PDB file of C-alpha atoms and ligand atoms in Angstrom:
ATOM      1  CA  MET N 674      -9.570 -16.900 -18.365  1.00  0.00           C
ATOM      2  CA  PRO N 675      -8.702 -19.791 -15.989  1.00  0.00           C
ATOM      3  CA  PHE N 676      -6.254 -19.899 -13.657  1.00  0.00           C
ATOM      4  CA  GLU N 677      -4.084 -23.498 -14.008  1.00  0.00           C
ATOM      5  CA  LEU N 678      -1.047 -25.324 -13.289  1.00  0.00           C
ATOM      6  CA  PRO N 679       1.699 -23.940 -16.102  1.00  0.00           C
ATOM      7  CA  ALA N 680       2.442 -26.575 -18.863  1.00  0.00           C
ATOM      8  CA  PHE N 681       6.248 -25.610 -18.744  1.00  0.00           C
ATOM      9  CA  ALA N 682       8.794 -23.907 -16.581  1.00  0.00           C
ATOM     10  CA  LEU N 683      12.066 -22.557 -17.641  1.00  0.00           C
ATOM     11  CA  VAL N 684      14.631 -22.878 -14.902  1.00  0.00           C
ATOM     12  CA  ARG N 685      18.404 -22.170 -14.997  1.00  0.00           C
ATOM     13  CA  ALA N 686      20.894 -23.987 -13.285  1.00  0.00           C
ATOM     14  CA  VAL N 687      22.929 -22.518 -10.354  1.00  0.00           C
ATOM     15  CA  ALA N 688      26.174 -21.236 -11.458  1.00  0.00           C
ATOM     16  CA  PRO N 689      29.260 -22.504 -10.156  1.00  0.00           C
ATOM     17  CA  ARG N 690      29.848 -19.088  -8.783  1.00  0.00           C
ATOM     18  CA  PHE N 691      26.623 -18.372  -7.341  1.00  0.00           C
ATOM     19  CA  ASP N 692      28.304 -17.095  -4.280  1.00  0.00           C
ATOM     20  CA  ALA N 693      29.544 -14.081  -6.196  1.00  0.00           C
ATOM     21  CA  CYS N 694      25.661 -13.285  -6.734  1.00  0.00           C
ATOM     22  CA  LEU N 695      24.253  -9.596  -5.824  1.00  0.00           C
ATOM     23  CA  ARG N 696      23.310  -9.507  -2.298  1.00  0.00           C
ATOM     24  CA  GLU N 697      22.306  -6.878   0.357  1.00  0.00           C
ATOM     25  CA  HIS N 698      24.286  -8.376   2.950  1.00  0.00           C
ATOM     26  CA  THR N 699      27.653 -10.332   2.307  1.00  0.00           C
ATOM     27  CA  GLU N 700      26.952 -12.791   5.485  1.00  0.00           C
ATOM     28  CA  PRO N 701      26.225 -15.447   5.972  1.00  0.00           C
ATOM     29  CA  PRO N 702      28.388 -17.128   3.624  1.00  0.00           C
ATOM     30  CA  ILE N 703      26.423 -18.926   0.652  1.00  0.00           C
ATOM     31  CA  ASP N 704      27.153 -22.667   0.071  1.00  0.00           C
ATOM     32  CA  VAL N 705      27.101 -23.369  -3.470  1.00  0.00           C
ATOM     33  CA  GLU N 706      26.855 -27.247  -3.323  1.00  0.00           C
ATOM     34  CA  ALA N 707      23.689 -26.649  -1.088  1.00  0.00           C
ATOM     35  CA  ALA N 708      22.025 -24.130  -3.546  1.00  0.00           C
ATOM     36  CA  ARG N 709      22.643 -26.644  -6.244  1.00  0.00           C
ATOM     37  CA  LEU N 710      20.866 -29.450  -4.353  1.00  0.00           C
ATOM     38  CA  GLN N 711      17.928 -26.786  -3.221  1.00  0.00           C
ATOM     39  CA  HIS N 712      17.475 -25.998  -6.811  1.00  0.00           C
ATOM     40  CA  ALA N 713      17.552 -29.816  -7.813  1.00  0.00           C
ATOM     41  CA  ALA N 714      14.640 -30.497  -5.474  1.00  0.00           C
ATOM     42  CA  TYR N 715      12.834 -27.219  -6.590  1.00  0.00           C
ATOM     43  CA  VAL N 716      12.949 -28.319  -9.994  1.00  0.00           C
ATOM     44  CA  ALA N 717      11.963 -32.114  -9.056  1.00  0.00           C
ATOM     45  CA  ILE N 718       8.659 -30.791  -7.125  1.00  0.00           C
ATOM     46  CA  LEU N 719       7.735 -28.742 -10.259  1.00  0.00           C
ATOM     47  CA  ARG N 720       8.250 -31.831 -12.400  1.00  0.00           C
ATOM     48  CA  GLY N 721       6.434 -33.991  -9.917  1.00  0.00           C
ATOM     49  CA  LEU N 722       3.154 -32.012 -10.406  1.00  0.00           C
ATOM     50  CA  GLY N 723       3.338 -32.627 -13.852  1.00  0.00           C
ATOM     51  CA  ILE N 724       5.206 -29.413 -15.516  1.00  0.00           C
ATOM     52  CA  GLN N 725       7.379 -29.901 -17.935  1.00  0.00           C
ATOM     53  CA  ILE N 726      10.934 -28.395 -17.339  1.00  0.00           C
ATOM     54  CA  GLU N 727      13.020 -26.417 -19.950  1.00  0.00           C
ATOM     55  CA  LEU N 728      16.423 -25.843 -18.478  1.00  0.00           C
ATOM     56  CA  VAL N 729      18.926 -23.210 -19.408  1.00  0.00           C
ATOM     57  CA  GLU N 730      22.516 -24.175 -18.436  1.00  0.00           C
ATOM     58  CA  ALA N 731      24.548 -22.307 -16.195  1.00  0.00           C
ATOM     59  CA  ASN N 732      27.272 -19.799 -17.003  1.00  0.00           C
ATOM     60  CA  ASP N 733      29.583 -18.860 -14.776  1.00  0.00           C
ATOM     61  CA  ALA N 734      29.706 -15.116 -15.950  1.00  0.00           C
ATOM     62  CA  HIS N 735      26.144 -15.081 -14.513  1.00  0.00           C
ATOM     63  CA  ALA N 736      26.130 -15.647 -10.834  1.00  0.00           C
ATOM     64  CA  ASP N 737      22.577 -14.569 -10.545  1.00  0.00           C
ATOM     65  CA  GLY N 738      21.172 -16.703 -13.476  1.00  0.00           C
ATOM     66  CA  CYS N 739      19.353 -19.089 -11.528  1.00  0.00           C
ATOM     67  CA  PHE N 740      17.163 -16.291 -10.776  1.00  0.00           C
ATOM     68  CA  VAL N 741      15.586 -16.423 -14.157  1.00  0.00           C
ATOM     69  CA  GLU N 742      12.329 -14.905 -13.734  1.00  0.00           C
ATOM     70  CA  ASP N 743      13.918 -11.359 -13.617  1.00  0.00           C
ATOM     71  CA  THR N 744      14.745 -12.011 -17.247  1.00  0.00           C
ATOM     72  CA  ALA N 745      11.591 -12.462 -18.767  1.00  0.00           C
ATOM     73  CA  VAL N 746       7.588 -12.143 -18.351  1.00  0.00           C
ATOM     74  CA  VAL N 747       5.153 -14.076 -20.230  1.00  0.00           C
ATOM     75  CA  THR N 748       1.935 -12.421 -20.692  1.00  0.00           C
ATOM     76  CA  GLY N 749       0.129 -15.068 -22.774  1.00  0.00           C
ATOM     77  CA  ALA N 750       1.071 -16.020 -26.444  1.00  0.00           C
ATOM     78  CA  ARG N 751       3.393 -13.154 -25.909  1.00  0.00           C
ATOM     79  CA  ALA N 752       6.347 -12.483 -23.559  1.00  0.00           C
ATOM     80  CA  VAL N 753       8.729  -9.585 -23.037  1.00  0.00           C
ATOM     81  CA  LEU N 754      12.526 -10.115 -22.764  1.00  0.00           C
ATOM     82  CA  THR N 755      13.678  -7.758 -19.995  1.00  0.00           C
ATOM     83  CA  ILE N 756      16.438  -5.670 -19.551  1.00  0.00           C
ATOM     84  CA  PRO N 757      17.246  -6.499 -16.100  1.00  0.00           C
ATOM     85  CA  GLY N 758      17.838  -3.294 -13.648  1.00  0.00           C
ATOM     86  CA  ALA N 759      21.309  -4.641 -12.376  1.00  0.00           C
ATOM     87  CA  PRO N 760      23.895  -4.072 -15.168  1.00  0.00           C
ATOM     88  CA  SER N 761      25.587  -7.340 -14.051  1.00  0.00           C
ATOM     89  CA  ARG N 762      22.498  -9.309 -15.046  1.00  0.00           C
ATOM     90  CA  ARG N 763      22.006  -7.649 -18.321  1.00  0.00           C
ATOM     91  CA  ALA N 764      23.762 -10.465 -20.228  1.00  0.00           C
ATOM     92  CA  GLU N 765      21.376 -13.373 -18.818  1.00  0.00           C
ATOM     93  CA  THR N 766      19.090 -12.695 -21.247  1.00  0.00           C
ATOM     94  CA  ARG N 767      21.176 -13.656 -24.147  1.00  0.00           C
ATOM     95  CA  GLU N 768      20.836 -17.537 -23.419  1.00  0.00           C
ATOM     96  CA  VAL N 769      16.952 -17.359 -22.134  1.00  0.00           C
ATOM     97  CA  LEU N 770      15.785 -15.854 -25.311  1.00  0.00           C
ATOM     98  CA  PRO N 771      16.119 -19.054 -27.962  1.00  0.00           C
ATOM     99  CA  VAL N 772      14.203 -21.357 -25.299  1.00  0.00           C
ATOM    100  CA  LEU N 773      11.708 -18.787 -24.544  1.00  0.00           C
ATOM    101  CA  ALA N 774      11.195 -18.356 -28.261  1.00  0.00           C
ATOM    102  CA  ARG N 775       9.892 -22.043 -28.657  1.00  0.00           C
ATOM    103  CA  HIS N 776       6.782 -21.191 -26.751  1.00  0.00           C
ATOM    104  CA  CYS N 777       6.254 -17.554 -27.135  1.00  0.00           C
ATOM    105  CA  GLN N 778       6.090 -14.698 -29.307  1.00  0.00           C
ATOM    106  CA  VAL N 779       9.008 -12.809 -27.620  1.00  0.00           C
ATOM    107  CA  GLN N 780       9.619  -8.964 -27.800  1.00  0.00           C
ATOM    108  CA  VAL N 781      12.902  -7.786 -26.917  1.00  0.00           C
ATOM    109  CA  MET N 782      13.236  -4.658 -24.681  1.00  0.00           C
ATOM    110  CA  GLU N 783      15.263  -2.184 -25.785  1.00  0.00           C
ATOM    111  CA  GLY N 784      16.726   1.597 -24.976  1.00  0.00           C
ATOM    112  CA  ASP N 785      16.343   2.855 -21.508  1.00  0.00           C
ATOM    113  CA  ALA N 786      13.661   0.689 -20.380  1.00  0.00           C
ATOM    114  CA  ARG N 787      14.689  -1.580 -17.380  1.00  0.00           C
ATOM    115  CA  LEU N 788      12.542  -4.314 -15.900  1.00  0.00           C
ATOM    116  CA  ASP N 789      13.121  -7.301 -13.599  1.00  0.00           C
ATOM    117  CA  GLY N 790      10.424  -9.967 -13.745  1.00  0.00           C
ATOM    118  CA  GLY N 791      10.384 -10.281  -9.866  1.00  0.00           C
ATOM    119  CA  ASP N 792       8.676  -6.909  -9.951  1.00  0.00           C
ATOM    120  CA  VAL N 793       5.623  -8.489 -11.946  1.00  0.00           C
ATOM    121  CA  LEU N 794       2.594  -9.708 -10.048  1.00  0.00           C
ATOM    122  CA  ARG N 795       0.054 -11.179 -12.165  1.00  0.00           C
ATOM    123  CA  VAL N 796      -3.523 -11.347 -10.598  1.00  0.00           C
ATOM    124  CA  ASN N 797      -6.265 -12.474 -13.124  1.00  0.00           C
ATOM    125  CA  GLY N 798      -6.290 -10.258 -16.017  1.00  0.00           C
ATOM    126  CA  MET N 799      -4.070  -7.515 -14.180  1.00  0.00           C
ATOM    127  CA  LEU N 800      -0.441  -7.089 -14.183  1.00  0.00           C
ATOM    128  CA  PHE N 801       1.045  -5.046 -11.085  1.00  0.00           C
ATOM    129  CA  VAL N 802       4.305  -3.880 -11.582  1.00  0.00           C
ATOM    130  CA  GLY N 803       6.709  -2.716  -9.036  1.00  0.00           C
ATOM    131  CA  LEU N 804       8.286   0.610  -9.933  1.00  0.00           C
ATOM    132  CA  SER N 805      11.260  -0.135  -7.950  1.00  0.00           C
ATOM    133  CA  SER N 806      15.301   0.300  -7.942  1.00  0.00           C
ATOM    134  CA  ARG N 807      15.344  -2.302 -10.933  1.00  0.00           C
ATOM    135  CA  THR N 808      12.425  -1.580 -12.888  1.00  0.00           C
ATOM    136  CA  ASN N 809      11.715   1.996 -14.457  1.00  0.00           C
ATOM    137  CA  GLN N 810       8.550   3.429 -15.905  1.00  0.00           C
ATOM    138  CA  ALA N 811       9.741   2.954 -19.386  1.00  0.00           C
ATOM    139  CA  GLY N 812      10.214  -0.785 -18.872  1.00  0.00           C
ATOM    140  CA  ILE N 813       6.719  -0.730 -17.474  1.00  0.00           C
ATOM    141  CA  ASP N 814       5.132   0.876 -20.288  1.00  0.00           C
ATOM    142  CA  LEU N 815       6.851  -1.565 -22.683  1.00  0.00           C
ATOM    143  CA  LEU N 816       5.584  -4.557 -20.863  1.00  0.00           C
ATOM    144  CA  ALA N 817       1.871  -2.539 -20.642  1.00  0.00           C
ATOM    145  CA  SER N 818       1.897  -2.602 -24.408  1.00  0.00           C
ATOM    146  CA  VAL N 819       2.583  -6.041 -25.101  1.00  0.00           C
ATOM    147  CA  ALA N 820       0.552  -7.262 -22.135  1.00  0.00           C
ATOM    148  CA  ALA N 821      -2.346  -5.353 -23.571  1.00  0.00           C
ATOM    149  CA  GLU N 822      -2.294  -7.376 -26.986  1.00  0.00           C
ATOM    150  CA  ASP N 823      -2.742 -10.378 -24.780  1.00  0.00           C
ATOM    151  CA  GLY N 824      -5.884  -8.581 -22.834  1.00  0.00           C
ATOM    152  CA  LEU N 825      -3.960  -7.449 -19.712  1.00  0.00           C
ATOM    153  CA  GLU N 826      -4.338  -4.093 -17.685  1.00  0.00           C
ATOM    154  CA  THR N 827      -1.197  -2.923 -16.286  1.00  0.00           C
ATOM    155  CA  ARG N 828      -0.909  -1.005 -12.941  1.00  0.00           C
ATOM    156  CA  THR N 829       2.002   0.655 -11.702  1.00  0.00           C
ATOM    157  CA  VAL N 830       2.970   0.291  -8.071  1.00  0.00           C
ATOM    158  CA  PRO N 831       5.411   2.535  -6.589  1.00  0.00           C
ATOM    159  CA  LEU N 832       8.053   0.810  -4.148  1.00  0.00           C
ATOM    160  CA  SER N 833      10.240   2.680  -1.791  1.00  0.00           C
ATOM    161  CA  ALA N 834      11.997  -0.029   0.006  1.00  0.00           C
ATOM    162  CA  GLY N 835      12.861  -3.897  -0.783  1.00  0.00           C
ATOM    163  CA  LEU N 836      14.212  -5.509  -3.943  1.00  0.00           C
ATOM    164  CA  HIS N 837      10.841  -6.288  -5.993  1.00  0.00           C
ATOM    165  CA  LEU N 838       7.397  -5.984  -5.735  1.00  0.00           C
ATOM    166  CA  LYS N 839       7.131 -10.001  -5.609  1.00  0.00           C
ATOM    167  CA  SER N 840       9.585  -9.961  -2.470  1.00  0.00           C
ATOM    168  CA  VAL N 841       6.683  -8.517  -0.584  1.00  0.00           C
ATOM    169  CA  CYS N 842       3.643 -10.099  -2.189  1.00  0.00           C
ATOM    170  CA  THR N 843       2.649 -12.834  -4.349  1.00  0.00           C
ATOM    171  CA  PHE N 844      -0.550 -14.318  -5.841  1.00  0.00           C
ATOM    172  CA  LEU N 845      -2.172 -17.107  -3.728  1.00  0.00           C
ATOM    173  CA  ASP N 846      -5.436 -18.037  -5.373  1.00  0.00           C
ATOM    174  CA  PRO N 847      -7.644 -15.991  -7.641  1.00  0.00           C
ATOM    175  CA  SER N 848      -9.298 -13.822  -4.998  1.00  0.00           C
ATOM    176  CA  THR N 849      -6.196 -13.423  -2.550  1.00  0.00           C
ATOM    177  CA  VAL N 850      -2.609 -11.989  -2.598  1.00  0.00           C
ATOM    178  CA  VAL N 851      -0.363 -12.817   0.400  1.00  0.00           C
ATOM    179  CA  CYS N 852       1.773 -10.035   1.574  1.00  0.00           C
ATOM    180  CA  ALA N 853       4.544  -9.274   3.985  1.00  0.00           C
ATOM    181  CA  PRO N 854       3.867  -6.764   7.007  1.00  0.00           C
ATOM    182  CA  SER N 855       6.405  -4.420   5.196  1.00  0.00           C
ATOM    183  CA  LEU N 856       4.321  -3.843   2.351  1.00  0.00           C
ATOM    184  CA  ALA N 857       3.743  -0.317   1.621  1.00  0.00           C
ATOM    185  CA  ARG N 858       0.330   1.292   2.396  1.00  0.00           C
ATOM    186  CA  GLU N 859       0.262   2.525  -1.309  1.00  0.00           C
ATOM    187  CA  ALA N 860       0.947  -0.621  -2.863  1.00  0.00           C
ATOM    188  CA  MET N 861      -2.055  -2.081  -0.449  1.00  0.00           C
ATOM    189  CA  ASP N 862      -4.317   0.655  -1.737  1.00  0.00           C
ATOM    190  CA  ILE N 863      -3.635   0.036  -5.149  1.00  0.00           C
ATOM    191  CA  LEU N 864      -4.154  -3.696  -4.855  1.00  0.00           C
ATOM    192  CA  HIS N 865      -7.183  -3.035  -2.945  1.00  0.00           C
ATOM    193  CA  ALA N 866      -8.899  -1.023  -5.503  1.00  0.00           C
ATOM    194  CA  SER N 867      -8.357  -3.351  -8.102  1.00  0.00           C
ATOM    195  CA  GLY N 868     -10.326  -5.796  -6.149  1.00  0.00           C
ATOM    196  CA  CYS N 869      -7.462  -8.105  -4.433  1.00  0.00           C
ATOM    197  CA  GLU N 870      -7.973  -9.275  -1.035  1.00  0.00           C
ATOM    198  CA  LEU N 871      -4.751  -9.173   0.633  1.00  0.00           C
ATOM    199  CA  LEU N 872      -3.619 -11.782   3.441  1.00  0.00           C
ATOM    200  CA  GLU N 873      -0.785 -10.590   5.692  1.00  0.00           C
ATOM    201  CA  VAL N 874       1.406 -13.388   6.570  1.00  0.00           C
ATOM    202  CA  PRO N 875       3.646 -13.101   9.776  1.00  0.00           C
ATOM    203  CA  GLU N 876       7.274 -13.778   7.890  1.00  0.00           C
ATOM    204  CA  ALA N 877       8.863 -11.825   5.412  1.00  0.00           C
ATOM    205  CA  PRO N 878      10.045 -15.088   3.510  1.00  0.00           C
ATOM    206  CA  GLY N 879       6.417 -16.160   3.635  1.00  0.00           C
ATOM    207  CA  ALA N 880       5.226 -13.505   1.363  1.00  0.00           C
ATOM    208  CA  ASN N 881       6.768 -14.988  -1.665  1.00  0.00           C
ATOM    209  CA  VAL N 882       4.710 -18.117  -2.410  1.00  0.00           C
ATOM    210  CA  LEU N 883       4.304 -19.870  -5.719  1.00  0.00           C
ATOM    211  CA  ALA N 884       0.849 -21.022  -6.589  1.00  0.00           C
ATOM    212  CA  LEU N 885       1.103 -23.943  -9.089  1.00  0.00           C
ATOM    213  CA  GLY N 886      -2.583 -24.810  -9.598  1.00  0.00           C
ATOM    214  CA  ASP N 887      -4.002 -25.784  -6.302  1.00  0.00           C
ATOM    215  CA  VAL N 888      -0.538 -26.488  -4.858  1.00  0.00           C
ATOM    216  CA  ILE N 889       1.174 -23.537  -2.942  1.00  0.00           C
ATOM    217  CA  LEU N 890       5.047 -23.451  -2.525  1.00  0.00           C
ATOM    218  CA  VAL N 891       5.953 -21.885   0.600  1.00  0.00           C
ATOM    219  CA  SER N 892       9.581 -21.412   1.957  1.00  0.00           C
ATOM    220  CA  ILE N 893      10.727 -23.794   4.725  1.00  0.00           C
ATOM    221  CA  ALA N 894      11.866 -20.303   6.656  1.00  0.00           C
ATOM    222  CA  ALA N 895       8.110 -19.446   6.892  1.00  0.00           C
ATOM    223  CA  PRO N 896       6.818 -21.984   9.560  1.00  0.00           C
ATOM    224  CA  LEU N 897       4.011 -19.762  10.617  1.00  0.00           C
ATOM    225  CA  THR N 898       2.887 -18.735   7.137  1.00  0.00           C
ATOM    226  CA  VAL N 899       2.707 -22.803   6.449  1.00  0.00           C
ATOM    227  CA  ALA N 900       0.514 -23.104   9.255  1.00  0.00           C
ATOM    228  CA  LEU N 901      -1.606 -20.369   8.455  1.00  0.00           C
ATOM    229  CA  LEU N 902      -2.137 -21.322   4.796  1.00  0.00           C
ATOM    230  CA  ARG N 903      -2.866 -24.943   5.848  1.00  0.00           C
ATOM    231  CA  ALA N 904      -5.381 -23.733   8.409  1.00  0.00           C
ATOM    232  CA  ARG N 905      -7.491 -22.054   5.705  1.00  0.00           C
ATOM    233  CA  GLY N 906      -7.370 -25.312   3.628  1.00  0.00           C
ATOM    234  CA  LYS N 907      -4.370 -24.605   1.456  1.00  0.00           C
ATOM    235  CA  GLN N 908      -2.348 -27.597   0.089  1.00  0.00           C
ATOM    236  CA  VAL N 909       1.085 -26.460   0.842  1.00  0.00           C
ATOM    237  CA  VAL N 910       4.362 -27.934  -0.112  1.00  0.00           C
ATOM    238  CA  LEU N 911       7.518 -27.012   1.910  1.00  0.00           C
ATOM    239  CA  VAL N 912      10.709 -25.893  -0.228  1.00  0.00           C
ATOM    240  CA  ASP N 913      14.077 -25.275   1.034  1.00  0.00           C
ATOM    241  CA  VAL N 914      15.609 -22.288  -0.659  1.00  0.00           C
ATOM    242  CA  ARG N 915      17.451 -20.930   2.366  1.00  0.00           C
ATOM    243  CA  GLU N 916      20.550 -20.487  -0.010  1.00  0.00           C
ATOM    244  CA  MET N 917      18.667 -18.519  -2.256  1.00  0.00           C
ATOM    245  CA  HIS N 918      17.114 -16.360   0.557  1.00  0.00           C
ATOM    246  CA  LYS N 919      20.938 -15.415   1.420  1.00  0.00           C
ATOM    247  CA  ALA N 920      20.932 -14.323  -2.253  1.00  0.00           C
ATOM    248  CA  ASP N 921      17.634 -12.245  -2.021  1.00  0.00           C
ATOM    249  CA  GLY N 922      15.938 -14.419  -3.884  1.00  0.00           C
ATOM    250  CA  ALA N 923      12.916 -16.663  -3.098  1.00  0.00           C
ATOM    251  CA  LEU N 924      10.610 -19.224  -4.793  1.00  0.00           C
ATOM    252  CA  THR N 925       9.043 -17.270  -7.609  1.00  0.00           C
ATOM    253  CA  CYS N 926      12.251 -15.986  -9.186  1.00  0.00           C
ATOM    254  CA  LEU N 927      13.686 -19.613  -9.850  1.00  0.00           C
ATOM    255  CA  SER N 928      11.229 -19.964 -12.929  1.00  0.00           C
ATOM    256  CA  ILE N 929       9.275 -18.526 -15.545  1.00  0.00           C
ATOM    257  CA  ARG N 930       6.181 -20.326 -15.849  1.00  0.00           C
ATOM    258  CA  ILE N 931       4.487 -20.783 -19.215  1.00  0.00           C
ATOM    259  CA  PRO N 932       0.926 -21.369 -19.305  1.00  0.00           C
ATOM    260  CA  ARG N 933      -1.216 -23.568 -21.878  1.00  0.00           C
ATOM    261  CA  PRO N 934      -2.810 -21.482 -24.505  1.00  0.00           C
ATOM    262  CA  GLY N 935      -5.924 -19.791 -23.086  1.00  0.00           C
ATOM    263  CA  HIS N 936      -5.042 -20.367 -19.409  1.00  0.00           C
ATOM    264  CA  TRP N 937      -2.776 -18.420 -17.095  1.00  0.00           C
ATOM    265  CA  SER N 938      -0.513 -19.167 -14.446  1.00  0.00           C
ATOM    266  CA  ALA N 939       1.129 -17.260 -11.505  1.00  0.00           C
TER     267      ALA N 939
HETATM  268  C1  CIR R 255      19.533 -10.210  -7.364  1.00  0.00           C
HETATM  269  O1  CIR R 255      19.991  -9.156  -6.675  1.00  0.00           O
HETATM  270  O2  CIR R 255      19.488  -9.715  -8.691  1.00  0.00           O
HETATM  271  C2  CIR R 255      19.730 -11.366  -7.202  1.00  0.00           C
HETATM  272  N1  CIR R 255      20.518 -11.802  -6.043  1.00  0.00           N
HETATM  273  C3  CIR R 255      18.337 -11.804  -6.501  1.00  0.00           C
HETATM  274  C4  CIR R 255      17.240 -11.979  -7.561  1.00  0.00           C
HETATM  275  C5  CIR R 255      15.707 -12.081  -6.962  1.00  0.00           C
HETATM  276  N2  CIR R 255      15.067 -12.234  -8.026  1.00  0.00           N
HETATM  277  C6  CIR R 255      13.625 -12.236  -7.604  1.00  0.00           C
HETATM  278  O3  CIR R 255      13.190 -12.145  -6.555  1.00  0.00           O
HETATM  279  N3  CIR R 255      12.546 -12.319  -8.866  1.00  0.00           N
END
């Protein structure tokens, strides 16, 4: 199945109390207005590439709502609405469901299953899913059963540190995954064994890139990664998501990409 620019991207506006988000470090302070501007610029880049935007309004009860990727995983014609691992984030899915259901057949996660979309890395016909502090095996099993109906194989990737699998590695192109120096050996072995080439990038924020067709979005906080990818002939677009980095977020977490039928998107 061909890899392509997504047809749609579901995004969620930055909440007025974005500064009350979950984060590992309480410093430096978050500038909510700057975050709003950065989010608007991100959405404008997606639009400029020809991606249609589905916007879910912000809800002040959901400080982390703009990290919408964690609430759903699109596997093809199907999608899974998750139960995010962090209790404070569970209600975020409610307002995502009706928008997602316009595009996909949605399976709603139930019971003890937990999963954050930031743990799900798709590479061609494979889903690699981080078994993390946010995602449990029941969540992975539920996702795997839906993904199998869309013809995908799922592999569990145990994570001992870091927030999500895609905090430390992301899809670059159909033969390459970029990864942070901190990616654990076991995770590397699993990716290698499934045929992925790993390209280590020199900066942690450079490990979360967003490949939209041939265009690679890279954080402005990772200039060495930008240079590395450009030297490899990649068409790189810099994006300022520094307020999102303060909230432990990056580029992929700000959208749910929905491919055209018969295609797939990162
Ligand atoms: C959280 O801790 O849940 C948010 N502050 C950050 C979520 C980032 N999501 C992602 O990378 N997919």
